[in-house]
Short mmCIF file of C-alpha atoms in Angstrom, two decimals:
data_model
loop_
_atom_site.label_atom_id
_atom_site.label_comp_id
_atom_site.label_asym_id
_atom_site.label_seq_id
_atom_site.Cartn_x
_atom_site.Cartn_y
_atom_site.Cartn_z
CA UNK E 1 0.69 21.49 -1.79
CA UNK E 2 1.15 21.51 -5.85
CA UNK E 3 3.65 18.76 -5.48
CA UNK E 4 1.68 17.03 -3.02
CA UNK E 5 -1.27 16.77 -5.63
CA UNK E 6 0.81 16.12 -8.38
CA UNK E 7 2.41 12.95 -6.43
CA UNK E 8 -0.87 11.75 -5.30
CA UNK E 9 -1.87 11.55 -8.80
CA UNK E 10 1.32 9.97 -10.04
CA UNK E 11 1.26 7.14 -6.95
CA UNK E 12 -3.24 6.36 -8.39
CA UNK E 13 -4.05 7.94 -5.26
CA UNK E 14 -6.20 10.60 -7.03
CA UNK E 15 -7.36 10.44 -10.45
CA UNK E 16 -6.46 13.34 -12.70
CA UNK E 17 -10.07 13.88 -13.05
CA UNK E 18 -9.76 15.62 -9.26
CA UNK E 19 -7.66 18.39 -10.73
CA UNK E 20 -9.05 18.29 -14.20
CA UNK E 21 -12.28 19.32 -13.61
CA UNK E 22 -11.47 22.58 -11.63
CA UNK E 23 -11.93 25.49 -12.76
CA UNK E 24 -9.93 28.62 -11.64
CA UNK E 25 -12.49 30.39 -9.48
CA UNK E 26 -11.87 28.93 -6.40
CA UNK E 27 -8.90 29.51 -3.56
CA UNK E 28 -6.11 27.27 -4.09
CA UNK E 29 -6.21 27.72 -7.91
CA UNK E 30 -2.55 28.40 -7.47
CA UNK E 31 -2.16 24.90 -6.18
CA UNK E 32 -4.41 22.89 -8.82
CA UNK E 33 -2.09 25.11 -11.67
CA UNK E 34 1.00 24.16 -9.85
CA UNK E 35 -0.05 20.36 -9.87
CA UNK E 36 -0.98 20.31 -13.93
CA UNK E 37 2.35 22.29 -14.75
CA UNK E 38 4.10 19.41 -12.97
CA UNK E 39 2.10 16.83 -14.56
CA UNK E 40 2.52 18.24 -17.59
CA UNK E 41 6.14 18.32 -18.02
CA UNK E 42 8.00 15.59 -19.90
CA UNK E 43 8.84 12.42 -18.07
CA UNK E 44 6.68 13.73 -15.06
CA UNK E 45 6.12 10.58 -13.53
CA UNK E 46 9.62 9.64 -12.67
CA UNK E 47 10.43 12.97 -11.73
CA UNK E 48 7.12 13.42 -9.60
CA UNK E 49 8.53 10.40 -7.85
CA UNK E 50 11.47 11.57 -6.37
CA UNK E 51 9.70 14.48 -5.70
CA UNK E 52 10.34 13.73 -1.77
CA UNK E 53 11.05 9.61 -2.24
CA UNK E 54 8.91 7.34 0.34
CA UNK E 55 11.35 7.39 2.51
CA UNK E 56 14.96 7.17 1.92
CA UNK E 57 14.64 8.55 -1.49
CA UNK E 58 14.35 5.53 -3.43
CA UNK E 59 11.41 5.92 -5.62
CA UNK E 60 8.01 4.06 -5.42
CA UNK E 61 8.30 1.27 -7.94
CA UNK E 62 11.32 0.55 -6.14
CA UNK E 63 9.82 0.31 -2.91
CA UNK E 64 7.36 -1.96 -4.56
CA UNK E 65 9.46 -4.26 -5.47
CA UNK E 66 11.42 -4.51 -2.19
CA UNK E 67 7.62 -4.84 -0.46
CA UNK E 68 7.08 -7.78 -2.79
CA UNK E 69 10.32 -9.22 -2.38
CA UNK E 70 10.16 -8.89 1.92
CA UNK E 71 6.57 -10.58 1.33
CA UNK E 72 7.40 -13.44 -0.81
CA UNK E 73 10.26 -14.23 1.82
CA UNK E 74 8.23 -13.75 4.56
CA UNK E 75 5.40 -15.89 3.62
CA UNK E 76 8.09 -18.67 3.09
CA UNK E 77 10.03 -18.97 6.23
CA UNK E 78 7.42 -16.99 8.32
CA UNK E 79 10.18 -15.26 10.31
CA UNK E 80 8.35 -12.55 11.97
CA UNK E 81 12.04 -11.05 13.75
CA UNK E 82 13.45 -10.62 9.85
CA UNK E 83 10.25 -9.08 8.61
CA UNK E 84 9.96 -6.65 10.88
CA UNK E 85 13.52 -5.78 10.37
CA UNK E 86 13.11 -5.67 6.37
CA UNK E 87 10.63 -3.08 7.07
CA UNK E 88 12.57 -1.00 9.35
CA UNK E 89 14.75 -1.11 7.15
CA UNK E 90 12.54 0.26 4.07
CA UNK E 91 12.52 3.56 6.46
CA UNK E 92 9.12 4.53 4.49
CA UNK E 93 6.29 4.28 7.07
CA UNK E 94 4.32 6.30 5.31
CA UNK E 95 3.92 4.14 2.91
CA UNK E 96 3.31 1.12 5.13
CA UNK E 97 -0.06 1.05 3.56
CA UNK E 98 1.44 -0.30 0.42
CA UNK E 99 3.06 -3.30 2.04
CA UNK E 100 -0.40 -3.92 3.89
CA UNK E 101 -2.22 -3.98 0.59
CA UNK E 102 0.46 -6.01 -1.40
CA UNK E 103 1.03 -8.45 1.44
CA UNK E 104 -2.72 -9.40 1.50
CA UNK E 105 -2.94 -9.29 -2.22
CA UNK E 106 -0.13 -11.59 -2.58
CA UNK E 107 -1.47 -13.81 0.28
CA UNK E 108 -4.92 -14.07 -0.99
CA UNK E 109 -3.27 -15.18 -4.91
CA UNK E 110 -1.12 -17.32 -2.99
CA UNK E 111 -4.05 -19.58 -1.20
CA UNK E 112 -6.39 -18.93 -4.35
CA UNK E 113 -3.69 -21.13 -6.08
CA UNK E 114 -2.57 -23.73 -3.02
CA UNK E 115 -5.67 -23.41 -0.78
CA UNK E 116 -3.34 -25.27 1.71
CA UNK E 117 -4.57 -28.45 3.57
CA UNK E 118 -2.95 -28.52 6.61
CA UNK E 119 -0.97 -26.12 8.44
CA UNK E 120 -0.81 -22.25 8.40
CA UNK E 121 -2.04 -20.34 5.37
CA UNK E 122 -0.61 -17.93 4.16
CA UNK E 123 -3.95 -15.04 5.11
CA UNK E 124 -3.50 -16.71 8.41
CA UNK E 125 0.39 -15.82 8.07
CA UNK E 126 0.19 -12.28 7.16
CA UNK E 127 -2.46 -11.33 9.51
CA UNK E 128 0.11 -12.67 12.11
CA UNK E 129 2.86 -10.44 10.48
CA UNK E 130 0.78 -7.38 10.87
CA UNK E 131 -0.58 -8.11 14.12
CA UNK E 132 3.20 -8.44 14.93
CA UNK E 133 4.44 -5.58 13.09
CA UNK E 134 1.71 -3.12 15.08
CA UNK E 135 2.41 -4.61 18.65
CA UNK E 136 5.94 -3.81 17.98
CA UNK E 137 4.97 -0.23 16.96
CA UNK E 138 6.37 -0.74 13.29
CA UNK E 139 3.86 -0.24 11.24
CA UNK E 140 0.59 2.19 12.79
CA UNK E 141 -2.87 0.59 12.72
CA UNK E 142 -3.47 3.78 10.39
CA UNK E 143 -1.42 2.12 8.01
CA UNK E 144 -2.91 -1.59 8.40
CA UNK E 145 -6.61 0.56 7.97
CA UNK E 146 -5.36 2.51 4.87
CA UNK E 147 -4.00 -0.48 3.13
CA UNK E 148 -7.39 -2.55 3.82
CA UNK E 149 -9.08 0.18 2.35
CA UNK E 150 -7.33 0.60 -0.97
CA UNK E 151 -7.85 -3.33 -1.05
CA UNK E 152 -11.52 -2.58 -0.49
CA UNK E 153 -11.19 -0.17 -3.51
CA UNK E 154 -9.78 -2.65 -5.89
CA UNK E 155 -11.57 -5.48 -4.93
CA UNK E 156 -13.60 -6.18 -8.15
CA UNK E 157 -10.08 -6.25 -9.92
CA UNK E 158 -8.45 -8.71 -7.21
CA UNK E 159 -11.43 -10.89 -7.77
CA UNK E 160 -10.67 -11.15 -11.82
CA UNK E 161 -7.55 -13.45 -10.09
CA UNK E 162 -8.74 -14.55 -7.02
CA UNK E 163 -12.88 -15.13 -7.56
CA UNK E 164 -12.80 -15.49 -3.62
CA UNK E 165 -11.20 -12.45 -2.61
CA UNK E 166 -13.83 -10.92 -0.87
CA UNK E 167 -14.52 -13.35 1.39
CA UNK E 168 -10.46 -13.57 1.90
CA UNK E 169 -10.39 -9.80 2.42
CA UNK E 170 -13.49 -10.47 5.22
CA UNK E 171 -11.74 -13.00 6.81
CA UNK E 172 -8.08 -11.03 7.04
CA UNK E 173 -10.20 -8.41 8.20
CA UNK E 174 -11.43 -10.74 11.27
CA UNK E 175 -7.58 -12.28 11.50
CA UNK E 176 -6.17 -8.46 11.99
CA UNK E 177 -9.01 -7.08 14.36
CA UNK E 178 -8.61 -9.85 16.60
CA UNK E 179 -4.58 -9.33 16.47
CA UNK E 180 -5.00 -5.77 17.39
CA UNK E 181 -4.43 -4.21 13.74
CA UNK E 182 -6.95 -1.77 13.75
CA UNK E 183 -8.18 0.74 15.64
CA UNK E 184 -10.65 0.07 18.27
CA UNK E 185 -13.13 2.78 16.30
CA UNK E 186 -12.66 0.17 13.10
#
């Protein structure tokens, strides 16, 4: 569970403030001491990251590049068939969540700049692309859920780019329920 802690922290999904402000009185001391002797030790963050790998091994900013790479090409020749096999292939779905929260990033920057005219935007494209990518059972609604919440988290710092994010993130929202990306409970 150390590790576990000490990744989450590494990958922003804690702050160190969570272990920081223990104190050693408490069960699971063990596991906060565990987490800040990991963190502690030179170069932690690249060895924290193959701690386990997101999937194949590979570690995280490497997967973030090849989740930025399969989005760029997607949302240029909108090929749902060589998406879906892209992330297959990134054997992580774990950290599907990422590639929910990058897509829509990069979509959202993408018609803040173009704010296309006619045609298929590129919100309206990935909400198709993850309404495609759950029917197909490749990526869980969990995922699509945790990824639109981390958006939800960084929100104020999307809008320093794109002043109209929320309302993007509102409307993906709409584009995803209505494609079956969430949860009926969401």
């Amino acid at each position: 569970i150390g590790n576990f802690l000490a990744r989450a922290i590494v990958d922003e999904v804690l702050p160190p403030a969570f272990i920081s402000n223990r104190n050693n009185n408490h069960p699971g001391d063990e596991v906060i001491e565990k987490s800040v002797t990991l963190l502690s030790r030179e170069h932690c963050t690249a060895r924290l990251e193959k701690i386990w790998g997101p999937g194949d091994g590979r570690p995280v900013a490497e997967l973030k590049k090849v989740v930025d790479q399969l989005v760029e090409e997607y949302l240029l020749s909108r090929e749902l068939d060589e998406a879906a096999r892209c992330v297959r292939e990134m054997n992580a779905p774990f950290f599907q969540h990422e590639l929910v929260k990058r897509g829509v990033r990069l979509a959202m920057e993408k018609d803040g700049r173009d704010h296309p005219e006619s045609g298929v935007s590129s919100l309206d494209a990935i909400a198709a692309l993850f309404s495609f990518l759950v029917k197909n059972a490749i990526v869980s609604e969990h995922q699509v859920g945790k990824g639109v919440d981390r958006l939800h988290r960084t929100l104020s710092d999307i809008q320093l780019d794109v002043p109209a994010a929320a309302a993007m993130l509102e409307e993906f929202e709409t584009l995803a329920r209505e494609g079956g990306c969430f949860a009926s409970s969401n």
